[in-house]
Short mmCIF file of C-alpha atoms in Angstrom, two decimals:
data_model
loop_
_atom_site.label_atom_id
_atom_site.label_comp_id
_atom_site.label_asym_id
_atom_site.label_seq_id
_atom_site.Cartn_x
_atom_site.Cartn_y
_atom_site.Cartn_z
CA MET A 113 0.00 0.00 0.00
CA ASN A 114 2.88 2.34 0.80
CA LYS A 115 4.36 1.69 -2.64
CA VAL A 116 1.03 2.53 -4.27
CA PHE A 117 0.90 5.74 -2.23
CA ALA A 118 4.47 6.65 -3.29
CA ASN A 119 3.72 5.97 -6.96
CA ALA A 120 0.59 8.12 -6.81
CA VAL A 121 2.60 10.94 -5.27
CA ASN A 122 5.40 10.67 -7.82
CA GLU A 123 2.89 10.93 -10.68
CA HIS A 124 1.86 14.39 -9.44
CA PRO A 125 5.02 16.41 -8.67
CA ASP A 126 3.06 19.55 -7.73
CA GLN A 127 1.00 17.62 -5.19
CA GLU A 128 4.17 15.96 -3.94
CA ARG A 129 5.84 19.32 -3.36
CA GLN A 130 2.75 20.70 -1.63
CA GLY A 131 2.48 17.57 0.50
CA LEU A 132 6.11 17.82 1.58
CA GLU A 133 5.67 21.52 2.38
CA ARG A 134 2.66 20.69 4.55
CA ILE A 135 4.74 18.16 6.48
CA ILE A 136 7.43 20.79 7.05
CA PHE A 137 4.96 23.54 7.99
CA PHE A 138 3.16 21.26 10.42
CA SER A 139 6.48 20.20 11.95
CA ASP A 140 7.63 23.80 12.33
CA ALA A 141 4.33 24.65 14.03
CA VAL A 142 4.81 21.86 16.58
CA PHE A 143 8.36 23.06 17.29
CA ALA A 144 7.16 26.65 17.70
CA ILE A 145 4.33 25.68 20.06
CA ALA A 146 6.64 23.48 22.14
CA ILE A 147 9.11 26.33 22.57
CA THR A 148 6.32 28.75 23.45
CA LEU A 149 4.98 26.39 26.13
CA LEU A 150 8.39 26.45 27.82
CA ALA A 151 7.94 30.12 28.72
CA LEU A 152 4.48 29.52 30.19
CA ASP A 153 6.05 27.46 32.97
CA ILE A 154 7.92 30.52 34.30
CA ARG A 155 5.59 32.02 36.88
CA ILE A 156 5.95 33.99 40.09
CA PRO A 157 4.53 32.01 43.02
CA ASN A 158 1.14 33.17 44.21
CA THR A 159 1.20 35.29 47.35
CA ALA A 160 -1.54 36.42 49.70
CA VAL A 161 -0.52 40.06 49.37
CA PRO A 162 1.14 42.02 46.55
CA LEU A 163 4.92 41.85 46.61
CA THR A 164 6.93 44.89 47.50
CA GLU A 165 9.67 45.99 45.12
CA GLY A 166 12.35 44.32 47.21
CA ALA A 167 10.34 41.11 47.61
CA LEU A 168 9.65 41.03 43.88
CA THR A 169 13.37 41.36 43.16
CA GLU A 170 14.15 38.51 45.54
CA THR A 171 11.43 36.36 44.02
CA LEU A 172 12.63 36.98 40.46
CA ILE A 173 16.13 35.93 41.53
CA SER A 174 14.91 32.92 43.50
CA ILE A 175 13.21 31.33 40.49
CA TRP A 176 16.50 31.12 38.55
CA PRO A 177 16.05 27.32 38.11
CA LYS A 178 13.01 28.16 35.97
CA TYR A 179 15.18 30.35 33.74
CA LEU A 180 17.78 27.59 33.50
CA GLY A 181 15.13 25.01 32.64
CA PHE A 182 13.74 27.30 29.96
CA ALA A 183 17.23 27.76 28.46
CA ILE A 184 17.89 23.99 28.47
CA GLY A 185 14.53 23.23 26.89
CA PHE A 186 14.81 26.03 24.34
CA LEU A 187 18.28 24.96 23.20
CA THR A 188 17.32 21.28 23.08
CA ILE A 189 14.22 21.89 20.98
CA GLY A 190 16.17 24.38 18.87
CA ILE A 191 18.93 21.87 18.15
CA LEU A 192 16.40 19.19 17.24
CA TRP A 193 14.67 21.69 14.96
CA MET A 194 17.99 22.52 13.26
CA GLY A 195 18.52 18.81 12.63
CA HIS A 196 14.99 18.45 11.26
CA HIS A 197 15.55 21.47 9.00
CA ARG A 198 18.81 20.04 7.64
CA LYS A 199 17.23 16.68 6.94
CA PHE A 200 14.24 18.07 5.09
CA GLN A 201 16.47 20.26 2.96
CA MET A 202 17.79 16.99 1.52
CA ILE A 203 14.49 15.08 1.50
CA GLN A 204 12.59 15.70 -1.72
CA SER A 205 9.80 13.13 -1.49
CA TYR A 206 7.68 11.39 1.13
CA ASP A 207 5.50 8.38 1.77
CA ARG A 208 3.26 7.11 4.55
CA ASN A 209 6.15 5.61 6.52
CA LEU A 210 8.04 8.90 6.56
CA MET A 211 4.89 10.74 7.66
CA LEU A 212 4.36 8.25 10.49
CA LEU A 213 7.97 8.42 11.68
CA ASN A 214 7.91 12.20 11.56
CA LEU A 215 4.63 12.26 13.48
CA LEU A 216 6.09 10.02 16.21
CA PHE A 217 9.12 12.31 16.38
CA LEU A 218 6.86 15.35 16.82
CA LEU A 219 4.98 13.54 19.60
CA PHE A 220 8.12 13.70 21.73
CA ILE A 221 8.90 17.26 20.67
CA ALA A 222 5.46 18.34 21.88
CA PHE A 223 6.07 16.45 25.16
CA ILE A 224 9.47 18.02 25.95
CA PRO A 225 7.98 21.02 27.87
CA PHE A 226 6.74 18.61 30.56
CA PRO A 227 10.12 17.05 31.50
CA THR A 228 11.60 20.54 31.17
CA SER A 229 9.21 21.80 33.85
CA ILE A 230 10.14 18.83 36.03
CA ILE A 231 13.88 19.38 35.73
CA SER A 232 13.51 23.11 36.43
CA GLU A 233 11.45 22.33 39.53
CA TYR A 234 13.59 19.56 41.02
CA GLY A 235 16.91 19.23 39.16
CA ASN A 236 17.69 15.93 40.86
CA ARG A 237 18.74 12.57 39.43
CA THR A 238 15.23 11.37 38.66
CA SER A 239 14.24 14.55 36.81
CA THR A 240 17.54 14.53 34.89
CA ILE A 241 17.09 10.90 33.81
CA PHE A 242 13.47 11.55 32.83
CA TYR A 243 14.47 14.56 30.72
CA ALA A 244 17.38 12.74 29.08
CA LEU A 245 15.18 9.71 28.35
CA ILE A 246 12.51 11.78 26.57
CA VAL A 247 15.09 13.68 24.51
CA SER A 248 16.90 10.40 23.71
CA LEU A 249 13.66 8.97 22.32
CA ALA A 250 13.09 12.14 20.30
CA SER A 251 16.66 11.91 18.98
CA LEU A 252 16.19 8.24 18.13
CA LEU A 253 13.08 9.01 16.08
CA SER A 254 14.87 11.91 14.41
CA PHE A 255 17.56 9.43 13.36
CA CYS A 256 14.89 6.98 12.15
CA VAL A 257 13.32 9.70 9.97
CA TRP A 258 16.69 10.36 8.36
CA TRP A 259 17.73 6.72 8.03
CA TYR A 260 14.44 5.81 6.36
CA ALA A 261 14.58 8.72 3.92
CA ALA A 262 18.29 8.46 3.10
CA TYR A 263 18.67 4.67 2.84
CA HIS A 264 19.69 4.06 -0.78
CA ASN A 265 18.46 7.61 -1.49
CA ARG A 266 14.90 6.37 -0.97
CA LEU A 267 13.41 9.85 -0.49
CA THR A 268 16.40 12.17 -0.66
CA SER A 269 17.55 14.28 -3.56
CA SER A 270 19.88 12.61 -6.05
CA GLN A 271 22.19 15.59 -5.52
CA VAL A 272 22.85 14.51 -1.93
CA ASP A 273 26.18 12.70 -2.00
CA VAL A 274 27.46 9.96 0.28
CA ARG A 275 29.48 12.39 2.38
CA GLN A 276 26.41 14.53 3.16
CA ARG A 277 24.36 11.49 4.09
CA ARG A 278 27.14 10.15 6.30
CA ARG A 279 27.61 13.50 8.04
CA GLU A 280 23.93 13.87 8.85
CA THR A 281 23.82 10.27 10.09
CA GLN A 282 26.84 10.90 12.34
CA ILE A 283 25.36 14.09 13.80
CA SER A 284 22.07 12.32 14.55
CA LEU A 285 23.86 9.43 16.25
CA VAL A 286 26.12 11.74 18.27
CA VAL A 287 23.15 13.72 19.63
CA LEU A 288 21.40 10.46 20.47
CA GLY A 289 24.57 9.08 22.07
CA ILE A 290 25.14 12.15 24.26
CA PHE A 291 21.66 12.12 25.78
CA THR A 292 21.64 8.34 26.17
CA ALA A 293 25.05 8.40 27.89
CA SER A 294 23.87 11.18 30.19
CA ILE A 295 21.28 8.80 31.63
CA GLY A 296 24.14 6.67 32.96
CA LEU A 297 26.06 9.74 34.13
CA ALA A 298 23.03 10.89 36.11
CA PHE A 299 23.40 7.86 38.39
CA ILE A 300 26.85 9.19 39.27
CA ASN A 301 26.10 12.91 39.34
CA ALA A 302 23.03 14.70 37.99
CA ASP A 303 24.88 17.97 37.39
CA LEU A 304 27.61 16.14 35.46
CA ALA A 305 24.92 14.62 33.24
CA LYS A 306 23.48 18.07 32.52
CA PHE A 307 26.89 19.50 31.69
CA SER A 308 27.47 16.64 29.25
CA TRP A 309 24.64 18.02 27.12
CA LEU A 310 26.93 20.92 26.21
CA LEU A 311 28.85 18.47 24.01
CA ILE A 312 26.00 18.73 21.51
CA ALA A 313 27.23 22.21 20.59
CA VAL A 314 30.48 20.60 19.43
CA ALA A 315 28.67 17.82 17.56
CA ILE A 316 26.48 20.10 15.45
CA ARG A 317 29.44 22.26 14.45
CA ARG A 318 31.27 19.34 12.86
#
């Protein structure tokens, strides 16, 4: 059935292009909403009386873990979006399997604000492992999207050479590896696991 779907798409290049654009637009919308939801978690605690200027200053400083959680979540979602953008610059066609894999990937993107709120609230080993696990699953599905599309140039442009495919595969695996390894590091030290996520900045610059 998937082959019939792909053949029908290939027979109508305009529809194929529009269909691929809809996948990208929908994906971008999910990324944008997920990032926006991160900011909604930053709130000043409710108080019985209005805060004085000094108390407000102290409160704004005291919720710094919320700011840190927002930064971590924003950068994580942003890096995953950059990877998605790179991949779909090289993907020129689609089929039902790609749509399904991409949809599963977006499921975890949309979920990331929740573990982000947990890690900003607690910051302990459990919250760190939970966050790393969710991002690892998102990274795994991001890799699956690319592997499926790029395998034997199934859905990628013929202009994409072996070196480009290999580089994107390596980046996807490195991001996945960093977050997966951080789960183990969290059992030793939760802060060390969080700092290990900074290695992603090196990976995406390769």
